[in-house]
mmCIF file of C-alpha atoms in Angstrom:
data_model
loop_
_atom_site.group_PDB
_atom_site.id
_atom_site.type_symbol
_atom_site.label_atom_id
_atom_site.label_comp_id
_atom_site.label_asym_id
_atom_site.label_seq_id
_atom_site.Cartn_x
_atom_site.Cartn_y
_atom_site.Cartn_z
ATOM 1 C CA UNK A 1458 0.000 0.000 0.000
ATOM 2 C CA UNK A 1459 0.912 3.536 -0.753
ATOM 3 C CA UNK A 1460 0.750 7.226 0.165
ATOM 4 C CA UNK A 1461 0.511 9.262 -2.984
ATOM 5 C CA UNK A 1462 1.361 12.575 -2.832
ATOM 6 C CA UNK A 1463 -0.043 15.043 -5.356
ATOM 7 C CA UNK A 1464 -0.536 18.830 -5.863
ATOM 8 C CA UNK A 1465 2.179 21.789 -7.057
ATOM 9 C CA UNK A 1466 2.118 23.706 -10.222
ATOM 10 C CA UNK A 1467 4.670 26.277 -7.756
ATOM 11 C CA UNK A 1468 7.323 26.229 -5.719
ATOM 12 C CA UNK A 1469 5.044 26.889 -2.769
ATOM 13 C CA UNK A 1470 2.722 23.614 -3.473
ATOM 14 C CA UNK A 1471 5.956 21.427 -4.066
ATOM 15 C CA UNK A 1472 7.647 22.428 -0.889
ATOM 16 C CA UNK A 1473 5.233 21.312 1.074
ATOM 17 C CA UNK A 1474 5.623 17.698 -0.165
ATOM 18 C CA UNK A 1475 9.420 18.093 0.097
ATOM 19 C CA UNK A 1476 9.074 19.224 3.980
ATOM 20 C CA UNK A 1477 6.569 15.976 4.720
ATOM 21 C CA UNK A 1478 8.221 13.378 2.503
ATOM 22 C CA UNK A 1479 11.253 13.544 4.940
ATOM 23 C CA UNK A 1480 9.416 11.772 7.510
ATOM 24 C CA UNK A 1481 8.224 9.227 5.134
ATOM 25 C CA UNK A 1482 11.093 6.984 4.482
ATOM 26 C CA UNK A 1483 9.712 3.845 5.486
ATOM 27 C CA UNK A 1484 6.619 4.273 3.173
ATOM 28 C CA UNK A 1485 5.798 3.405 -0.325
ATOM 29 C CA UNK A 1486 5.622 7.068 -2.122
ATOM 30 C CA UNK A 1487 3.971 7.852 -5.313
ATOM 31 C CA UNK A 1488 3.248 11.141 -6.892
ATOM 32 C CA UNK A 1489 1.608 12.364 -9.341
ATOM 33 C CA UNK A 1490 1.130 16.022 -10.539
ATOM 34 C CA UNK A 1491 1.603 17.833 -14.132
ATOM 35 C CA UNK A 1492 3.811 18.427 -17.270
ATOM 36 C CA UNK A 1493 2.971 21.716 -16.548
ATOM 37 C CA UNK A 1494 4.449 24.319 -13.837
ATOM 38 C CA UNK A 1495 7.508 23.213 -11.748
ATOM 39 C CA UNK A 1496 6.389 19.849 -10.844
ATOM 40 C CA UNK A 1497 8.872 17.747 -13.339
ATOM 41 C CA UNK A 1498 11.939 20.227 -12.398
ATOM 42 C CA UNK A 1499 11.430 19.549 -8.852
ATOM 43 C CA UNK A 1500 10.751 15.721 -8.922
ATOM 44 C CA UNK A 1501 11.149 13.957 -12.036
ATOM 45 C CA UNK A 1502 14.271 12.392 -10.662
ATOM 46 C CA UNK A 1503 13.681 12.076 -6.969
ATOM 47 C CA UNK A 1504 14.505 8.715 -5.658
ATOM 48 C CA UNK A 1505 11.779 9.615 -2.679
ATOM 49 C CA UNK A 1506 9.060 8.224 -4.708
ATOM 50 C CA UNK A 1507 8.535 4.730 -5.889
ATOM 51 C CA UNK A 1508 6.586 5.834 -9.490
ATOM 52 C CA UNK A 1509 5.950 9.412 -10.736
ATOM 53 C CA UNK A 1510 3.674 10.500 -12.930
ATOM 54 C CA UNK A 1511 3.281 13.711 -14.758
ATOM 55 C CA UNK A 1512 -0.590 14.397 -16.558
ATOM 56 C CA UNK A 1513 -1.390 17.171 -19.688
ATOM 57 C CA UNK A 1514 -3.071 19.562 -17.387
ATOM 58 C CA UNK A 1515 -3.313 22.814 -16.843
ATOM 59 C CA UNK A 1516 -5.550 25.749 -15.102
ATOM 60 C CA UNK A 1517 -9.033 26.604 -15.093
ATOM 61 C CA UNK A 1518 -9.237 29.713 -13.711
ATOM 62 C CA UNK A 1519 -7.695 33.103 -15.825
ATOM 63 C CA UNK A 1520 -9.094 31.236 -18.983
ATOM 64 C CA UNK A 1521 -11.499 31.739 -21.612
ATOM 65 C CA UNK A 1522 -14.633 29.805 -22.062
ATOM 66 C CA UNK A 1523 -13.055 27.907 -25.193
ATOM 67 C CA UNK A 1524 -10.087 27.892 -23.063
ATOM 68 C CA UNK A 1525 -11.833 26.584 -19.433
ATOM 69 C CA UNK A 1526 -13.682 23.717 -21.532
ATOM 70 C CA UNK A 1527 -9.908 22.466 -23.050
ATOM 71 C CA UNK A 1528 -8.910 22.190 -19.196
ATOM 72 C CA UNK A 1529 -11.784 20.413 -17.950
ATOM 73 C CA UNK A 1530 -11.721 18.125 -20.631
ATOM 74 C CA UNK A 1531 -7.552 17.462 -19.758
ATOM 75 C CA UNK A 1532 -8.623 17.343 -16.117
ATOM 76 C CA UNK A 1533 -11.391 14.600 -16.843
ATOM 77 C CA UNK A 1534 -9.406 12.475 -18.772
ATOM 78 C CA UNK A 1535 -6.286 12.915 -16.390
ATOM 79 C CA UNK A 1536 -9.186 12.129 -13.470
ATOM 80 C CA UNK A 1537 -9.524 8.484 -14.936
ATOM 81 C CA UNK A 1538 -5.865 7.767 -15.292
ATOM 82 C CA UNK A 1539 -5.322 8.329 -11.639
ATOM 83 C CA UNK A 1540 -8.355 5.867 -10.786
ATOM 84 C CA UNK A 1541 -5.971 3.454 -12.524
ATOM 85 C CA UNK A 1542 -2.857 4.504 -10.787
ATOM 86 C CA UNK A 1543 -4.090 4.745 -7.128
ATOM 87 C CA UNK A 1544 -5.693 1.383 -7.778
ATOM 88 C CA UNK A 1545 -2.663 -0.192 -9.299
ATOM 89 C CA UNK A 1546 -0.351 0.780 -6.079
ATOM 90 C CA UNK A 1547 -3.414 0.592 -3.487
ATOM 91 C CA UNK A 1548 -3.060 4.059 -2.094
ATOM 92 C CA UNK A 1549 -4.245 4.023 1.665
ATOM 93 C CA UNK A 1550 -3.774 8.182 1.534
ATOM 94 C CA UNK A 1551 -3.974 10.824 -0.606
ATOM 95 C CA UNK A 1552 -2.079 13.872 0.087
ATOM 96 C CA UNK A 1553 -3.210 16.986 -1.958
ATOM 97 C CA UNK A 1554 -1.105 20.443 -1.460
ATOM 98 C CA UNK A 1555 -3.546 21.480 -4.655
ATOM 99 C CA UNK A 1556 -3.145 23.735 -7.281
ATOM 100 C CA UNK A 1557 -4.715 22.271 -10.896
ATOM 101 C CA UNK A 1558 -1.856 19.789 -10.149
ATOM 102 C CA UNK A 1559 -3.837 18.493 -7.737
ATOM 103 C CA UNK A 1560 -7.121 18.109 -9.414
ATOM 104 C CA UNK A 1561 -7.433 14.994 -11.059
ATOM 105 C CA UNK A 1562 -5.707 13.250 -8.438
ATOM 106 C CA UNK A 1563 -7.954 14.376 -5.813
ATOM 107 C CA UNK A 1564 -11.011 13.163 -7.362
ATOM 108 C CA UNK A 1565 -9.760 9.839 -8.168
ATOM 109 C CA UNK A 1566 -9.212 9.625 -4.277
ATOM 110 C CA UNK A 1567 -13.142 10.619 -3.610
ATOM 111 C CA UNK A 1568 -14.573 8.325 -6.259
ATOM 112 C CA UNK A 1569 -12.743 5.211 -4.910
ATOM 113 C CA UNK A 1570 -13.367 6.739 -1.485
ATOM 114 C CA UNK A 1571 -9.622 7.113 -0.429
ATOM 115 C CA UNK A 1572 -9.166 9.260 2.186
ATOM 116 C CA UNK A 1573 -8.133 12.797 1.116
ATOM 117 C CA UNK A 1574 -6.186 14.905 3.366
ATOM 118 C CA UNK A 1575 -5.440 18.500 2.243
ATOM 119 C CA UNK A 1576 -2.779 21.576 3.336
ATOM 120 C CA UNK A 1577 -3.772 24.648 2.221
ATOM 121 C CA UNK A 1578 -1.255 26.976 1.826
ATOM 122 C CA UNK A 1579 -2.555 30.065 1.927
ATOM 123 C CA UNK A 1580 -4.337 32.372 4.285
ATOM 124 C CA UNK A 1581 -7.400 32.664 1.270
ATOM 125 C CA UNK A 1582 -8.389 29.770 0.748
ATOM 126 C CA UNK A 1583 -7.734 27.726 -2.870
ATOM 127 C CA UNK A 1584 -10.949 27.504 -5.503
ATOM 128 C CA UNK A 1585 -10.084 23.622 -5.458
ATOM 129 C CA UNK A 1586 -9.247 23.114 -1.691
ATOM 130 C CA UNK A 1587 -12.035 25.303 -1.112
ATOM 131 C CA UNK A 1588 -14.336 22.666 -3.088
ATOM 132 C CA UNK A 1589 -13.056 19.719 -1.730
ATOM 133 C CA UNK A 1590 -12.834 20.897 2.023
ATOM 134 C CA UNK A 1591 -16.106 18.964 3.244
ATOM 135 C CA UNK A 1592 -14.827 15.743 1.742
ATOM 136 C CA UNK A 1593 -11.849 15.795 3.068
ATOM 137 C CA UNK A 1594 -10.330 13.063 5.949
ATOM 138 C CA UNK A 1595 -8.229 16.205 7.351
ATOM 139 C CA UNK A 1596 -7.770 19.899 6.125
ATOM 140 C CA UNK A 1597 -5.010 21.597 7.106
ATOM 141 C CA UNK A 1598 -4.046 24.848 7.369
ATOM 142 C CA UNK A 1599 -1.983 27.640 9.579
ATOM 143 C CA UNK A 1600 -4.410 29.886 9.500
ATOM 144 C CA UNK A 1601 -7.689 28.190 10.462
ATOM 145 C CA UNK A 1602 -8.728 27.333 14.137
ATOM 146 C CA UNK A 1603 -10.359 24.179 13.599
ATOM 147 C CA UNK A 1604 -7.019 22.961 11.590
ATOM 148 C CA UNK A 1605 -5.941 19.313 13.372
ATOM 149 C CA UNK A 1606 -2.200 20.948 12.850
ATOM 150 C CA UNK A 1607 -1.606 24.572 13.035
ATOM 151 C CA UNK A 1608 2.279 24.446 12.371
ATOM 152 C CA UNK A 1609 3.150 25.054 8.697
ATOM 153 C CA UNK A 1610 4.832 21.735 7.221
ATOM 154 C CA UNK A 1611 8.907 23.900 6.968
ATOM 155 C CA UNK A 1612 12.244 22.177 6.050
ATOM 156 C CA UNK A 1613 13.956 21.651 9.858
ATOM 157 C CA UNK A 1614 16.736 23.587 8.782
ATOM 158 C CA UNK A 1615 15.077 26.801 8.094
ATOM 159 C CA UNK A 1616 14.311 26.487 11.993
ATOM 160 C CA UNK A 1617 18.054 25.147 12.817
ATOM 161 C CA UNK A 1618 19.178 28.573 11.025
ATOM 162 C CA UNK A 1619 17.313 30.862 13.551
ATOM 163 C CA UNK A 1620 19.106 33.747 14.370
ATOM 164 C CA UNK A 1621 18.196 37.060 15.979
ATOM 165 C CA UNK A 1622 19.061 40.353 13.518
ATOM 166 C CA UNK A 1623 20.893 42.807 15.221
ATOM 167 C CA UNK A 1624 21.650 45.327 12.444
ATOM 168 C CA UNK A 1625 21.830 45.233 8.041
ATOM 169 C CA UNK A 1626 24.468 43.684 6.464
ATOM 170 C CA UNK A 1627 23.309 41.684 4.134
ATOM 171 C CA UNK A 1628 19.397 42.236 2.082
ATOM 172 C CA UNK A 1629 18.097 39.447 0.144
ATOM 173 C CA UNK A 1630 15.650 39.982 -2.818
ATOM 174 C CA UNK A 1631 13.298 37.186 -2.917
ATOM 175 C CA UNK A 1632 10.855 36.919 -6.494
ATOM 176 C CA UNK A 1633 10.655 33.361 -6.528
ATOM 177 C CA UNK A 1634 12.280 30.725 -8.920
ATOM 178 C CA UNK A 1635 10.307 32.160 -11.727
ATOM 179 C CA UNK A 1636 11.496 35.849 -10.605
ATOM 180 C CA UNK A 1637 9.681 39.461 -10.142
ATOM 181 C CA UNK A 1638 10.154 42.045 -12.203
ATOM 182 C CA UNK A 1639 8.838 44.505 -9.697
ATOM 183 C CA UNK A 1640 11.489 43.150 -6.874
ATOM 184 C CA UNK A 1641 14.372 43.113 -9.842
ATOM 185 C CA UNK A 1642 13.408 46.797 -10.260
ATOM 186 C CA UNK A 1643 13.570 47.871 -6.960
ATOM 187 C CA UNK A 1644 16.681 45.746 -5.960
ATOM 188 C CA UNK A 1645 18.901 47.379 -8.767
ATOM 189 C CA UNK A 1646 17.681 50.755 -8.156
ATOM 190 C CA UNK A 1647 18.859 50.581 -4.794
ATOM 191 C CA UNK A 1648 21.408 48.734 -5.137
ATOM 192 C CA UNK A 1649 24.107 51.693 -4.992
ATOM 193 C CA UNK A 1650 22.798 53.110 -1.780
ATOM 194 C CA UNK A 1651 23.320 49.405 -0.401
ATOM 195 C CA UNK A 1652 26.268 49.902 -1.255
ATOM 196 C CA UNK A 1653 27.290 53.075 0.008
ATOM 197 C CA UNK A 1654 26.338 51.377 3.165
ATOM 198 C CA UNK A 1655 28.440 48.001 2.711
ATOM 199 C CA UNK A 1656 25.733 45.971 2.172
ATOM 200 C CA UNK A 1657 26.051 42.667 0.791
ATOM 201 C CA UNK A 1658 23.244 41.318 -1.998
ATOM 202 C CA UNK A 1659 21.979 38.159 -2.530
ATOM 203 C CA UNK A 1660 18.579 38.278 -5.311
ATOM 204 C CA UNK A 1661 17.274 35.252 -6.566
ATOM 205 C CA UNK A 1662 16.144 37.005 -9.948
ATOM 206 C CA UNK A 1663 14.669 33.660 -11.847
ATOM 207 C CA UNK A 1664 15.707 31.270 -14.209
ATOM 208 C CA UNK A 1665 15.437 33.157 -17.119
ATOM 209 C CA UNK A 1666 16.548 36.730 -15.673
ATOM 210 C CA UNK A 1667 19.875 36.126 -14.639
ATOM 211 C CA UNK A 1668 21.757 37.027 -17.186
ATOM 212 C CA UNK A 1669 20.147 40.284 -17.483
ATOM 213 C CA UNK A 1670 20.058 40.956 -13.822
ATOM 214 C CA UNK A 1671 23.559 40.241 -13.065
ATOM 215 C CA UNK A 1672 24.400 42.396 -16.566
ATOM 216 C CA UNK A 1673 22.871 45.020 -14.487
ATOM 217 C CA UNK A 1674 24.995 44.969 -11.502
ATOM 218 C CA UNK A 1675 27.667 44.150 -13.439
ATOM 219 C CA UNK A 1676 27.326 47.565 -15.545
ATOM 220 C CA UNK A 1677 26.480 49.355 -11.781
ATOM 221 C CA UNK A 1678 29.950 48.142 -10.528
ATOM 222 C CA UNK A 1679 28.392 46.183 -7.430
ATOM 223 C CA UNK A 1680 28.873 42.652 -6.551
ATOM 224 C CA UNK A 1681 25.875 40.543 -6.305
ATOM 225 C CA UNK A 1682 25.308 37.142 -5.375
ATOM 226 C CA UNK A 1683 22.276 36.216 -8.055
ATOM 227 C CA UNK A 1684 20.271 32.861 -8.439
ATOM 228 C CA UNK A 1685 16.820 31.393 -9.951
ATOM 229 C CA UNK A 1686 16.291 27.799 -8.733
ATOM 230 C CA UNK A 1687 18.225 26.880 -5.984
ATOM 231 C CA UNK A 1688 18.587 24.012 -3.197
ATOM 232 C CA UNK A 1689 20.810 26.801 -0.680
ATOM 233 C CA UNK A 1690 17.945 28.800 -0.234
ATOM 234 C CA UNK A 1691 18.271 28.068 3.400
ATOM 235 C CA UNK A 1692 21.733 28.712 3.311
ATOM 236 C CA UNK A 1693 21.287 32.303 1.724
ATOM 237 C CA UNK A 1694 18.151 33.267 4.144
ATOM 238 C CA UNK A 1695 20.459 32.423 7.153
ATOM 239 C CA UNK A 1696 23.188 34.928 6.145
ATOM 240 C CA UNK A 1697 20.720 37.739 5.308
ATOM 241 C CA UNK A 1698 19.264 40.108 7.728
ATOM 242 C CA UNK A 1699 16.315 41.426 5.427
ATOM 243 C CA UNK A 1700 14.418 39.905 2.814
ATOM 244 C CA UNK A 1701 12.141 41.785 0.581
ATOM 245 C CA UNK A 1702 10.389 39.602 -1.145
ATOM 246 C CA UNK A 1703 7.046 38.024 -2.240
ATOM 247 C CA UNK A 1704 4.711 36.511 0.218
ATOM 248 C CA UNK A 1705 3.969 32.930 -1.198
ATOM 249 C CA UNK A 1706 3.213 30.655 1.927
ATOM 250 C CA UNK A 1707 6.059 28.879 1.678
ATOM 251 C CA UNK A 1708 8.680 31.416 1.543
ATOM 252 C CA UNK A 1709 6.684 33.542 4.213
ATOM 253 C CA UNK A 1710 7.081 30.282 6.347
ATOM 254 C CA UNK A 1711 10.528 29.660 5.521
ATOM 255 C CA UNK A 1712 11.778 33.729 6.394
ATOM 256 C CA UNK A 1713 9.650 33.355 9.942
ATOM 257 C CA UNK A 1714 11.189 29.639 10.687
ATOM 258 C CA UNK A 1715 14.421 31.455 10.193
ATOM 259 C CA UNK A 1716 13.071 34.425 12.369
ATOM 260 C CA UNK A 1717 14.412 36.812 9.309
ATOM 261 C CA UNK A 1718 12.108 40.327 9.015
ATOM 262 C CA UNK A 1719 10.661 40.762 5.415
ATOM 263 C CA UNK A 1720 9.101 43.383 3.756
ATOM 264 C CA UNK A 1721 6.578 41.523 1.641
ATOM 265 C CA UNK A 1722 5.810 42.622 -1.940
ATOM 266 C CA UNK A 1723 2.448 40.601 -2.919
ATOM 267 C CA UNK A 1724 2.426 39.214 -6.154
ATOM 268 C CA UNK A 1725 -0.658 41.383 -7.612
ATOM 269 C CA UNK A 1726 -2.255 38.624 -9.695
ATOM 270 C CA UNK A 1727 -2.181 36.051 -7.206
ATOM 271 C CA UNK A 1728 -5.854 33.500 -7.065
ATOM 272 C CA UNK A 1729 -7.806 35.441 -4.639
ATOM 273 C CA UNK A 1730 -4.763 38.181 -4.031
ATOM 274 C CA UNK A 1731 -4.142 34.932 -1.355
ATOM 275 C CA UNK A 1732 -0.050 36.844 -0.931
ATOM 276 C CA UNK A 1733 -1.477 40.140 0.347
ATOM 277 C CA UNK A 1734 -4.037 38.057 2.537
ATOM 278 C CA UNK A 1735 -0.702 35.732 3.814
ATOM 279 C CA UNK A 1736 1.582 38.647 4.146
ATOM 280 C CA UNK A 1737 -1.170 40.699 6.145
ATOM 281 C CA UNK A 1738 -1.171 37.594 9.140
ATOM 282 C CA UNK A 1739 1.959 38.726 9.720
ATOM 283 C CA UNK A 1740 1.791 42.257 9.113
ATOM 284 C CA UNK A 1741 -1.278 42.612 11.630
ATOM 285 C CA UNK A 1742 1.056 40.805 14.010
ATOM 286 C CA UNK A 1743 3.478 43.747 13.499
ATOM 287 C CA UNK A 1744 6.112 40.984 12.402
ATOM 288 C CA UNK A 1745 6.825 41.959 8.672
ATOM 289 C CA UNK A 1746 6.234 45.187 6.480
ATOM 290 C CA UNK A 1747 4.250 45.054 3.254
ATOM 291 C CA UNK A 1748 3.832 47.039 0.008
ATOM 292 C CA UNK A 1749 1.805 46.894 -2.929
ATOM 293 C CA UNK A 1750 3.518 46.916 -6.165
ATOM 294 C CA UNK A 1751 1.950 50.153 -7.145
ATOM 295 C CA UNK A 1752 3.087 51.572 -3.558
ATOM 296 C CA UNK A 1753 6.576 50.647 -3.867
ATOM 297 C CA UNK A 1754 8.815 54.031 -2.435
ATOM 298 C CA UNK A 1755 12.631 53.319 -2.470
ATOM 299 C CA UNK A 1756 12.928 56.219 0.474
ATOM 300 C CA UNK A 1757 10.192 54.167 2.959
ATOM 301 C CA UNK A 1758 12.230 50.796 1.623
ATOM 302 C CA UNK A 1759 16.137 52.465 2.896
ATOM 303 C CA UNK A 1760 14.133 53.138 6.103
ATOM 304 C CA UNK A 1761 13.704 49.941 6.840
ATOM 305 C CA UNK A 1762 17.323 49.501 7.113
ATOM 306 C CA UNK A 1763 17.232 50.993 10.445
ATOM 307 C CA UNK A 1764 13.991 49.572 11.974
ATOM 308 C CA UNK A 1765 14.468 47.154 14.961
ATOM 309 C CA UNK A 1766 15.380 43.890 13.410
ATOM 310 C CA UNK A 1767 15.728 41.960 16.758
ATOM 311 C CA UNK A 1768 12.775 42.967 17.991
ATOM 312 C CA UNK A 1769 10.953 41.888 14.428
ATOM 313 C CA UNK A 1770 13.041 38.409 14.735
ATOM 314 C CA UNK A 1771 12.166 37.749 18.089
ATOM 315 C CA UNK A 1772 8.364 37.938 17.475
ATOM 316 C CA UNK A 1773 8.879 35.779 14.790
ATOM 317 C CA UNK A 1774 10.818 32.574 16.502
ATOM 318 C CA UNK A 1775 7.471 32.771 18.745
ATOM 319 C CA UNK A 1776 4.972 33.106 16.585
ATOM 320 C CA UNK A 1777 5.963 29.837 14.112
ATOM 321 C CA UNK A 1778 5.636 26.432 15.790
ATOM 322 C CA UNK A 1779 7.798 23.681 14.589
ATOM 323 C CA UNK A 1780 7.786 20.163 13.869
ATOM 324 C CA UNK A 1781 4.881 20.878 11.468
ATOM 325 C CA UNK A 1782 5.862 18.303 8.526
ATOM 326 C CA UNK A 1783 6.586 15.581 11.186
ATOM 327 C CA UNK A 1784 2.838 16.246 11.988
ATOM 328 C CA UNK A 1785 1.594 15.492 8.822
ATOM 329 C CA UNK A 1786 3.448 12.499 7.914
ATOM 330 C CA UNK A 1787 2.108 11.346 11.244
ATOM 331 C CA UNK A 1788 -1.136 12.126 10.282
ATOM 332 C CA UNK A 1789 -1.019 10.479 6.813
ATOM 333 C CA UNK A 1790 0.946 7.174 8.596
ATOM 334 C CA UNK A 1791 -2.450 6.576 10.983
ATOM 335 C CA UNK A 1792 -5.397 7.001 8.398
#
């Protein structure tokens, strides 16, 4: 028998599964997500898992109607192959992270009446989590009271890496694998009066901007440390003292585990603007700063520089509880 694991699309999905497949080892793992998004990139050749699979799907929402019938109909379809595939390795779980990734999969589980659990990410709620919520064995989330686990499933290191800011010396600029052009922007533009300051820089800029980003700094004389996908994030978060970056659950989760301050630039698009909603939890909390893209002021951003980091990190090492993936993989062992 098997746990199958499904759900991603993003980084923020997929990390999730990383974080709770850790305390897994002894189990059979399966999982099955999309040729689309990040999924392949991030586990197409993990040894973790027993089988992968990888469906033609895509979104729904943000579609057309010619557009939203194509995806239903690759969702369908995809639906009946994983009936096959959670019958052929007898999945006793499923665990959905969701995004469209997630879609097929999940339904397969209700129709052969598989228990479903669910994490939801984000502080607003999914349109496919939010669907499948009443059907589901468990549904997890940080930000509801009635969740069975509160603590957000994190990578023990980012915790191990805790460290109280004192003072600036190093910024990190945070758009995600895929990058930000609105975080590039900003990061460049201040990137001489960093310097002025001796400030280090480490920007994860995205796969495909590096080259042009690092032209930039390059042209600006000013050393930069600059990434898209990476397996140090970790590593880079526990040498920075400020991250400005956006406010995908994961990485918001990540920067509090490693009780680093953020000012949080929402990704303006974003399903139910779900990165303002995540970054506000925090912001409410007076733990983090946040700015709309539109409302981005590089003279309010330098001031930051001499707010009271320790007092920001502090809050933070007792606001996120630990031992959240552990949790899960508990959870998912006893159904």
């Amino acid at each position: 028998m098997s746990i199958v694991m499904t759900g991603g699309g993003t980084g923020g999905h997929l990390a999730i599964i990383k974080a709770v497949k850790e305390h897994l080892k002894e189990e059979e793992l399966v999982y099955i997500g999309s040729t689309k998004g990040q999924d392949k990139q991030w586990f197409e050749h993990d040894e973790d898992f027993k089988e992968k699979y990888f469906f033609e799907t895509r979104g729904v929402v943000n579609q057309g109607a010619l557009g939203k019938v194509k995806s239903l109909w690759m969702m369908a379809r995809a639906t009946m192959h994983a009936v096959k595939i959670l019958r052929k390795h007898k999945a006793k779980v499923v665990f959905s992270v969701g995004g469209f990734s997630a879609a097929s999969t999940a339904f397969a589980a209700k129709i052969l009446r598989i228990p479903l659990v669910i994490h939801e990410q984000n502080a607003a709620l999914g349109s496919l989590n939010r669907l499948l919520k009443p059907y589901a064995a468990a549904f997890i989330s940080s930000y509801l009271e009635e969740s069975p686990i509160k603590a957000y499933p994190i990578k023990q290191i980012f915790f191990e890496n805790a460290r109280i800011r004192d003072s600036v010396h190093t910024v990190i600029f945070l758009g995600g694998s895929q990058g930000a052009k609105a975080i590039n922007t900003l990061a460049l533009q201040i990137a001489p009066e960093l310097k002025k300051r001796g400030i280090r820089i480490i920007h994860q800029a995205g796969q495909k901007n590096i080259d042009e980003v690092q032209k930039a700094y390059d042209e600006l004389g000013i050393e930069a440390e600059v990434f898209g996908f990476t397996d140090k994030l970790a590593e880079y978060m526990n040498e920075a003292d400020l991250a400005i970056a956006r406010s995908g659950a994961s990485t918001l989760w990540e920067l509090s585990a490693t009780a680093l301050p953020a000012l949080y630039i929402p990704y303006p698009h974003a399903a139910s603007d779900h990165q303002f909603h995540n970054a506000q939890f925090l912001v409410e909390k007076e733990l983090a700063w946040i700015m709309r893209e539109e409302e981005i002021d590089r003279d309010r951003v330098m001031a930051l520089l001499d707010e009271n980091m320790a007092e920001k990190s502090r809050g933070l090492m007792e606001i996120v509880e630990k031992n959240g993936s552990e949790k899960i993989a508990k959870l998912l062992t006893q159904i």
